[in-house]
Amino acid sequence: QVQLVESGGGMVQAGGSLRLSCAASGGTFSRYNMGWFRQAPGKEREFVAAITWRGGRPYYADSVKGRFTISRDNAANTVYLQMNSLKPEDTAVYYCAADRDSGYTLSPGPPAYDDWGQGTQVTVSS
């Protein structure tokens, strides 16, 4: 099992930027595909971005493509989500998640992920 702790959330005006971090402990982080998801009040958890265990082939939801960038530092056991040009509709709790079993296949579906962090709130004001 992998323990995941997100940080970097906060409140920002529309058009601003935030960088989320997710620190992992336990397990072998460098072998796991990692994903970011978000959940707004009253809505289902939705996929944001994912990256393979080697750091290649990032995969984004259409709603964030061109604005968000996922990256990872395997030496630091950390995955990041750089969020630029933020919009009010980006407001949500953001979660990172580890997929320990899928090799080079990235999945946008929450059931594919084995371990989840507790989430960090991002609020974008208009």
Short mmCIF file of N, CA and C in Angstrom, two decimals:
data_model
loop_
_atom_site.label_atom_id
_atom_site.label_comp_id
_atom_site.label_asym_id
_atom_site.label_seq_id
_atom_site.Cartn_x
_atom_site.Cartn_y
_atom_site.Cartn_z
N GLN A 1 0.84 -1.19 0.00
CA GLN A 1 0.00 0.00 0.00
C GLN A 1 0.87 1.24 0.00
N VAL A 2 0.41 2.26 -0.71
CA VAL A 2 1.14 3.52 -0.82
C VAL A 2 0.37 4.60 -0.08
N GLN A 3 1.07 5.37 0.73
CA GLN A 3 0.45 6.52 1.39
C GLN A 3 0.73 7.76 0.55
N LEU A 4 -0.32 8.53 0.30
CA LEU A 4 -0.21 9.71 -0.56
C LEU A 4 -0.71 10.94 0.18
N VAL A 5 0.06 12.01 0.12
CA VAL A 5 -0.33 13.25 0.79
C VAL A 5 -0.22 14.41 -0.19
N GLU A 6 -1.35 15.03 -0.48
CA GLU A 6 -1.39 16.18 -1.39
C GLU A 6 -1.15 17.47 -0.64
N SER A 7 -0.62 18.45 -1.34
CA SER A 7 -0.44 19.79 -0.79
C SER A 7 -0.43 20.79 -1.94
N GLY A 8 -0.53 22.06 -1.59
CA GLY A 8 -0.44 23.10 -2.60
C GLY A 8 -1.76 23.72 -2.99
N GLY A 9 -2.85 23.21 -2.46
CA GLY A 9 -4.14 23.79 -2.79
C GLY A 9 -4.30 25.16 -2.14
N GLY A 10 -5.37 25.84 -2.52
CA GLY A 10 -5.63 27.15 -1.96
C GLY A 10 -6.66 27.89 -2.77
N MET A 11 -6.72 29.18 -2.53
CA MET A 11 -7.67 30.04 -3.22
C MET A 11 -6.91 30.96 -4.16
N VAL A 12 -7.42 31.08 -5.38
CA VAL A 12 -6.75 31.90 -6.38
C VAL A 12 -7.81 32.54 -7.28
N GLN A 13 -7.49 33.66 -7.85
CA GLN A 13 -8.41 34.31 -8.78
C GLN A 13 -8.34 33.64 -10.15
N ALA A 14 -9.41 33.78 -10.89
CA ALA A 14 -9.45 33.25 -12.25
C ALA A 14 -8.27 33.79 -13.05
N GLY A 15 -7.64 32.92 -13.82
CA GLY A 15 -6.46 33.28 -14.58
C GLY A 15 -5.16 33.00 -13.86
N GLY A 16 -5.25 32.70 -12.58
CA GLY A 16 -4.06 32.44 -11.78
C GLY A 16 -3.56 31.03 -11.91
N SER A 17 -2.54 30.72 -11.11
CA SER A 17 -1.88 29.42 -11.18
C SER A 17 -1.69 28.85 -9.79
N LEU A 18 -1.66 27.54 -9.73
CA LEU A 18 -1.31 26.80 -8.52
C LEU A 18 -0.51 25.58 -8.94
N ARG A 19 0.34 25.11 -8.04
CA ARG A 19 1.08 23.87 -8.27
C ARG A 19 0.78 22.92 -7.11
N LEU A 20 0.15 21.81 -7.43
CA LEU A 20 -0.14 20.78 -6.44
C LEU A 20 1.01 19.78 -6.41
N SER A 21 1.26 19.27 -5.22
CA SER A 21 2.26 18.22 -5.03
C SER A 21 1.60 17.04 -4.34
N CYS A 22 2.10 15.86 -4.62
CA CYS A 22 1.61 14.65 -3.96
C CYS A 22 2.84 13.82 -3.59
N ALA A 23 3.09 13.72 -2.29
CA ALA A 23 4.24 12.97 -1.79
C ALA A 23 3.81 11.56 -1.45
N ALA A 24 4.59 10.58 -1.92
CA ALA A 24 4.27 9.18 -1.69
C ALA A 24 5.26 8.56 -0.72
N SER A 25 4.75 7.64 0.08
CA SER A 25 5.61 6.85 0.97
C SER A 25 5.08 5.42 1.02
N GLY A 26 5.98 4.49 1.26
CA GLY A 26 5.60 3.08 1.20
C GLY A 26 5.56 2.62 -0.24
N GLY A 27 5.69 1.37 -0.47
CA GLY A 27 5.65 0.85 -1.83
C GLY A 27 6.86 1.29 -2.65
N THR A 28 6.75 1.16 -3.97
CA THR A 28 7.83 1.53 -4.90
C THR A 28 7.26 2.54 -5.88
N PHE A 29 7.34 3.80 -5.51
CA PHE A 29 6.70 4.87 -6.27
C PHE A 29 7.11 4.85 -7.74
N SER A 30 8.38 4.59 -8.01
CA SER A 30 8.89 4.68 -9.38
C SER A 30 8.29 3.61 -10.29
N ARG A 31 7.57 2.66 -9.77
CA ARG A 31 6.92 1.63 -10.57
C ARG A 31 5.44 1.89 -10.84
N TYR A 32 4.90 2.94 -10.25
CA TYR A 32 3.46 3.16 -10.32
C TYR A 32 3.08 4.29 -11.27
N ASN A 33 2.07 4.04 -12.09
CA ASN A 33 1.45 5.14 -12.80
C ASN A 33 0.69 5.99 -11.78
N MET A 34 0.67 7.29 -12.03
CA MET A 34 0.03 8.20 -11.08
C MET A 34 -1.02 9.05 -11.79
N GLY A 35 -2.06 9.36 -11.06
CA GLY A 35 -3.12 10.17 -11.63
C GLY A 35 -3.57 11.27 -10.68
N TRP A 36 -4.17 12.29 -11.27
CA TRP A 36 -4.85 13.34 -10.51
C TRP A 36 -6.32 13.31 -10.90
N PHE A 37 -7.16 13.45 -9.88
CA PHE A 37 -8.60 13.50 -10.06
C PHE A 37 -9.12 14.70 -9.27
N ARG A 38 -10.36 15.06 -9.53
CA ARG A 38 -10.97 16.13 -8.75
C ARG A 38 -12.45 15.84 -8.55
N GLN A 39 -12.99 16.43 -7.49
CA GLN A 39 -14.40 16.25 -7.20
C GLN A 39 -14.97 17.56 -6.67
N ALA A 40 -15.94 18.08 -7.40
CA ALA A 40 -16.64 19.28 -6.98
C ALA A 40 -17.87 18.89 -6.19
N PRO A 41 -18.40 19.79 -5.35
CA PRO A 41 -19.58 19.46 -4.55
C PRO A 41 -20.75 19.01 -5.41
N GLY A 42 -21.34 17.91 -5.05
CA GLY A 42 -22.49 17.40 -5.77
C GLY A 42 -22.17 16.71 -7.07
N LYS A 43 -20.90 16.54 -7.38
CA LYS A 43 -20.50 15.92 -8.65
C LYS A 43 -19.66 14.68 -8.37
N GLU A 44 -19.58 13.83 -9.39
CA GLU A 44 -18.75 12.64 -9.28
C GLU A 44 -17.27 13.01 -9.42
N ARG A 45 -16.43 12.13 -8.89
CA ARG A 45 -15.00 12.32 -9.05
C ARG A 45 -14.64 12.18 -10.53
N GLU A 46 -13.83 13.10 -11.05
CA GLU A 46 -13.49 13.07 -12.47
C GLU A 46 -11.99 13.08 -12.67
N PHE A 47 -11.60 12.46 -13.76
CA PHE A 47 -10.20 12.38 -14.14
C PHE A 47 -9.67 13.73 -14.57
N VAL A 48 -8.43 14.02 -14.18
CA VAL A 48 -7.78 15.26 -14.60
C VAL A 48 -6.56 14.96 -15.47
N ALA A 49 -5.64 14.14 -14.95
CA ALA A 49 -4.40 13.86 -15.68
C ALA A 49 -3.76 12.60 -15.12
N ALA A 50 -2.90 11.97 -15.94
CA ALA A 50 -2.17 10.79 -15.49
C ALA A 50 -0.82 10.74 -16.19
N ILE A 51 0.10 10.03 -15.58
CA ILE A 51 1.45 9.92 -16.12
C ILE A 51 1.98 8.52 -15.82
N THR A 52 2.74 7.97 -16.77
CA THR A 52 3.27 6.62 -16.57
C THR A 52 4.38 6.61 -15.52
N TRP A 53 4.73 5.41 -15.09
CA TRP A 53 5.74 5.27 -14.04
C TRP A 53 7.09 5.82 -14.47
N ARG A 54 7.35 5.86 -15.79
CA ARG A 54 8.62 6.40 -16.26
C ARG A 54 8.55 7.90 -16.51
N GLY A 55 7.38 8.48 -16.38
CA GLY A 55 7.27 9.92 -16.56
C GLY A 55 6.87 10.34 -17.96
N GLY A 56 6.58 9.38 -18.83
CA GLY A 56 6.23 9.73 -20.19
C GLY A 56 4.73 9.66 -20.44
N ARG A 57 4.35 10.02 -21.67
CA ARG A 57 2.99 9.87 -22.16
C ARG A 57 1.94 10.46 -21.22
N PRO A 58 2.06 11.71 -20.83
CA PRO A 58 1.00 12.27 -19.99
C PRO A 58 -0.32 12.30 -20.73
N TYR A 59 -1.37 12.16 -19.97
CA TYR A 59 -2.72 12.01 -20.51
C TYR A 59 -3.62 12.97 -19.73
N TYR A 60 -4.40 13.79 -20.48
CA TYR A 60 -5.17 14.83 -19.84
C TYR A 60 -6.65 14.75 -20.22
N ALA A 61 -7.48 15.19 -19.31
CA ALA A 61 -8.88 15.41 -19.65
C ALA A 61 -8.96 16.60 -20.60
N ASP A 62 -9.92 16.56 -21.50
CA ASP A 62 -10.06 17.65 -22.46
C ASP A 62 -10.25 19.00 -21.77
N SER A 63 -10.88 18.98 -20.63
CA SER A 63 -11.21 20.23 -19.94
C SER A 63 -9.97 20.96 -19.39
N VAL A 64 -8.85 20.24 -19.26
CA VAL A 64 -7.65 20.87 -18.70
C VAL A 64 -6.48 20.88 -19.68
N LYS A 65 -6.65 20.25 -20.83
CA LYS A 65 -5.56 20.15 -21.80
C LYS A 65 -5.10 21.54 -22.22
N GLY A 66 -3.78 21.74 -22.21
CA GLY A 66 -3.21 23.03 -22.57
C GLY A 66 -3.09 23.98 -21.40
N ARG A 67 -3.72 23.66 -20.26
CA ARG A 67 -3.64 24.52 -19.08
C ARG A 67 -2.92 23.84 -17.92
N PHE A 68 -3.09 22.54 -17.79
CA PHE A 68 -2.49 21.78 -16.68
C PHE A 68 -1.35 20.91 -17.22
N THR A 69 -0.35 20.71 -16.36
CA THR A 69 0.76 19.84 -16.70
C THR A 69 1.06 18.92 -15.53
N ILE A 70 1.08 17.62 -15.80
CA ILE A 70 1.45 16.64 -14.80
C ILE A 70 2.91 16.27 -14.99
N SER A 71 3.62 16.09 -13.89
CA SER A 71 5.01 15.66 -13.95
C SER A 71 5.33 14.89 -12.69
N ARG A 72 6.48 14.25 -12.67
CA ARG A 72 6.87 13.48 -11.49
C ARG A 72 8.37 13.52 -11.31
N ASP A 73 8.77 13.31 -10.07
CA ASP A 73 10.19 13.19 -9.71
C ASP A 73 10.31 11.91 -8.91
N ASN A 74 10.77 10.87 -9.57
CA ASN A 74 10.84 9.57 -8.90
C ASN A 74 11.86 9.56 -7.77
N ALA A 75 12.90 10.38 -7.89
CA ALA A 75 13.89 10.45 -6.82
C ALA A 75 13.29 11.05 -5.56
N ALA A 76 12.30 11.92 -5.72
CA ALA A 76 11.65 12.57 -4.59
C ALA A 76 10.32 11.92 -4.22
N ASN A 77 9.95 10.86 -4.93
CA ASN A 77 8.67 10.18 -4.68
C ASN A 77 7.49 11.15 -4.71
N THR A 78 7.48 12.03 -5.70
CA THR A 78 6.47 13.08 -5.75
C THR A 78 5.95 13.24 -7.17
N VAL A 79 4.65 13.47 -7.27
CA VAL A 79 4.02 13.81 -8.53
C VAL A 79 3.41 15.21 -8.37
N TYR A 80 3.43 15.95 -9.46
CA TYR A 80 3.00 17.35 -9.44
C TYR A 80 1.88 17.59 -10.43
N LEU A 81 1.12 18.64 -10.17
CA LEU A 81 0.13 19.11 -11.14
C LEU A 81 0.24 20.64 -11.18
N GLN A 82 0.83 21.13 -12.26
CA GLN A 82 0.91 22.57 -12.47
C GLN A 82 -0.36 23.01 -13.16
N MET A 83 -1.07 23.96 -12.55
CA MET A 83 -2.35 24.40 -13.05
C MET A 83 -2.25 25.89 -13.40
N ASN A 84 -2.40 26.20 -14.67
CA ASN A 84 -2.35 27.58 -15.14
C ASN A 84 -3.70 27.98 -15.72
N SER A 85 -3.90 29.27 -15.89
CA SER A 85 -5.14 29.80 -16.47
C SER A 85 -6.36 29.19 -15.79
N LEU A 86 -6.34 29.20 -14.49
CA LEU A 86 -7.42 28.56 -13.74
C LEU A 86 -8.75 29.27 -13.96
N LYS A 87 -9.81 28.46 -13.94
CA LYS A 87 -11.17 28.95 -14.15
C LYS A 87 -12.02 28.60 -12.92
N PRO A 88 -13.10 29.31 -12.70
CA PRO A 88 -13.97 28.96 -11.56
C PRO A 88 -14.44 27.52 -11.60
N GLU A 89 -14.63 26.98 -12.78
CA GLU A 89 -15.09 25.58 -12.89
C GLU A 89 -14.01 24.57 -12.52
N ASP A 90 -12.80 25.02 -12.27
CA ASP A 90 -11.75 24.13 -11.78
C ASP A 90 -11.84 23.95 -10.26
N THR A 91 -12.73 24.68 -9.62
CA THR A 91 -12.90 24.57 -8.17
C THR A 91 -13.33 23.16 -7.79
N ALA A 92 -12.58 22.52 -6.90
CA ALA A 92 -12.84 21.14 -6.50
C ALA A 92 -11.82 20.72 -5.46
N VAL A 93 -12.06 19.56 -4.88
CA VAL A 93 -11.02 18.89 -4.10
C VAL A 93 -10.22 18.03 -5.08
N TYR A 94 -8.92 18.18 -5.05
CA TYR A 94 -8.04 17.46 -5.96
C TYR A 94 -7.35 16.32 -5.21
N TYR A 95 -7.38 15.15 -5.85
CA TYR A 95 -6.81 13.95 -5.26
C TYR A 95 -5.74 13.37 -6.17
N CYS A 96 -4.67 12.88 -5.58
CA CYS A 96 -3.75 12.07 -6.37
C CYS A 96 -4.01 10.59 -6.06
N ALA A 97 -3.63 9.75 -6.99
CA ALA A 97 -3.90 8.33 -6.87
C ALA A 97 -2.80 7.53 -7.54
N ALA A 98 -2.54 6.33 -7.00
CA ALA A 98 -1.51 5.45 -7.53
C ALA A 98 -2.15 4.21 -8.14
N ASP A 99 -1.69 3.88 -9.35
CA ASP A 99 -2.11 2.66 -10.02
C ASP A 99 -0.91 1.72 -10.02
N ARG A 100 -0.97 0.68 -9.25
CA ARG A 100 0.18 -0.19 -9.05
C ARG A 100 0.27 -1.34 -10.05
N ASP A 101 -0.73 -1.45 -10.95
CA ASP A 101 -0.81 -2.69 -11.72
C ASP A 101 -0.83 -2.56 -13.23
N SER A 102 -0.81 -1.36 -13.80
CA SER A 102 -1.15 -1.23 -15.22
C SER A 102 0.00 -1.00 -16.17
N GLY A 103 1.23 -1.07 -15.73
CA GLY A 103 2.34 -0.96 -16.65
C GLY A 103 2.34 0.35 -17.41
N TYR A 104 2.28 0.29 -18.75
CA TYR A 104 2.30 1.49 -19.58
C TYR A 104 0.90 1.98 -19.94
N THR A 105 -0.13 1.33 -19.42
CA THR A 105 -1.49 1.71 -19.76
C THR A 105 -2.03 2.70 -18.74
N LEU A 106 -2.37 3.90 -19.20
CA LEU A 106 -2.94 4.92 -18.33
C LEU A 106 -4.46 4.84 -18.38
N SER A 107 -5.07 4.93 -17.22
CA SER A 107 -6.53 4.84 -17.17
C SER A 107 -7.13 6.11 -16.60
N PRO A 108 -8.25 6.59 -17.19
CA PRO A 108 -8.96 7.72 -16.61
C PRO A 108 -10.00 7.30 -15.58
N GLY A 109 -10.13 6.01 -15.35
CA GLY A 109 -11.19 5.54 -14.46
C GLY A 109 -10.71 5.36 -13.03
N PRO A 110 -11.40 5.95 -12.07
CA PRO A 110 -10.99 5.80 -10.67
C PRO A 110 -10.82 4.36 -10.21
N PRO A 111 -11.62 3.40 -10.66
CA PRO A 111 -11.44 2.03 -10.16
C PRO A 111 -10.07 1.42 -10.48
N ALA A 112 -9.36 1.97 -11.48
CA ALA A 112 -8.05 1.42 -11.83
C ALA A 112 -6.99 1.77 -10.80
N TYR A 113 -7.27 2.71 -9.95
CA TYR A 113 -6.28 3.21 -9.00
C TYR A 113 -6.45 2.56 -7.64
N ASP A 114 -5.33 2.22 -7.05
CA ASP A 114 -5.33 1.42 -5.84
C ASP A 114 -5.26 2.23 -4.56
N ASP A 115 -4.57 3.35 -4.61
CA ASP A 115 -4.32 4.13 -3.40
C ASP A 115 -4.64 5.60 -3.67
N TRP A 116 -5.20 6.27 -2.68
CA TRP A 116 -5.66 7.65 -2.83
C TRP A 116 -5.17 8.50 -1.67
N GLY A 117 -4.91 9.76 -1.98
CA GLY A 117 -4.63 10.72 -0.93
C GLY A 117 -5.91 11.26 -0.34
N GLN A 118 -5.75 12.18 0.61
CA GLN A 118 -6.91 12.72 1.32
C GLN A 118 -7.51 13.92 0.60
N GLY A 119 -6.80 14.45 -0.38
CA GLY A 119 -7.30 15.56 -1.17
C GLY A 119 -6.84 16.92 -0.67
N THR A 120 -6.81 17.88 -1.59
CA THR A 120 -6.49 19.27 -1.26
C THR A 120 -7.46 20.18 -2.00
N GLN A 121 -7.98 21.17 -1.30
CA GLN A 121 -9.02 22.03 -1.88
C GLN A 121 -8.40 23.10 -2.78
N VAL A 122 -8.98 23.25 -3.96
CA VAL A 122 -8.63 24.33 -4.88
C VAL A 122 -9.90 25.14 -5.12
N THR A 123 -9.82 26.44 -4.87
CA THR A 123 -10.96 27.32 -5.07
C THR A 123 -10.53 28.46 -5.99
N VAL A 124 -11.25 28.62 -7.09
CA VAL A 124 -10.95 29.66 -8.07
C VAL A 124 -12.10 30.64 -8.08
N SER A 125 -11.81 31.89 -7.76
CA SER A 125 -12.84 32.91 -7.72
C SER A 125 -12.87 33.68 -9.03
N SER A 126 -14.05 34.15 -9.38
CA SER A 126 -14.21 34.89 -10.64
C SER A 126 -13.96 36.38 -10.44
#
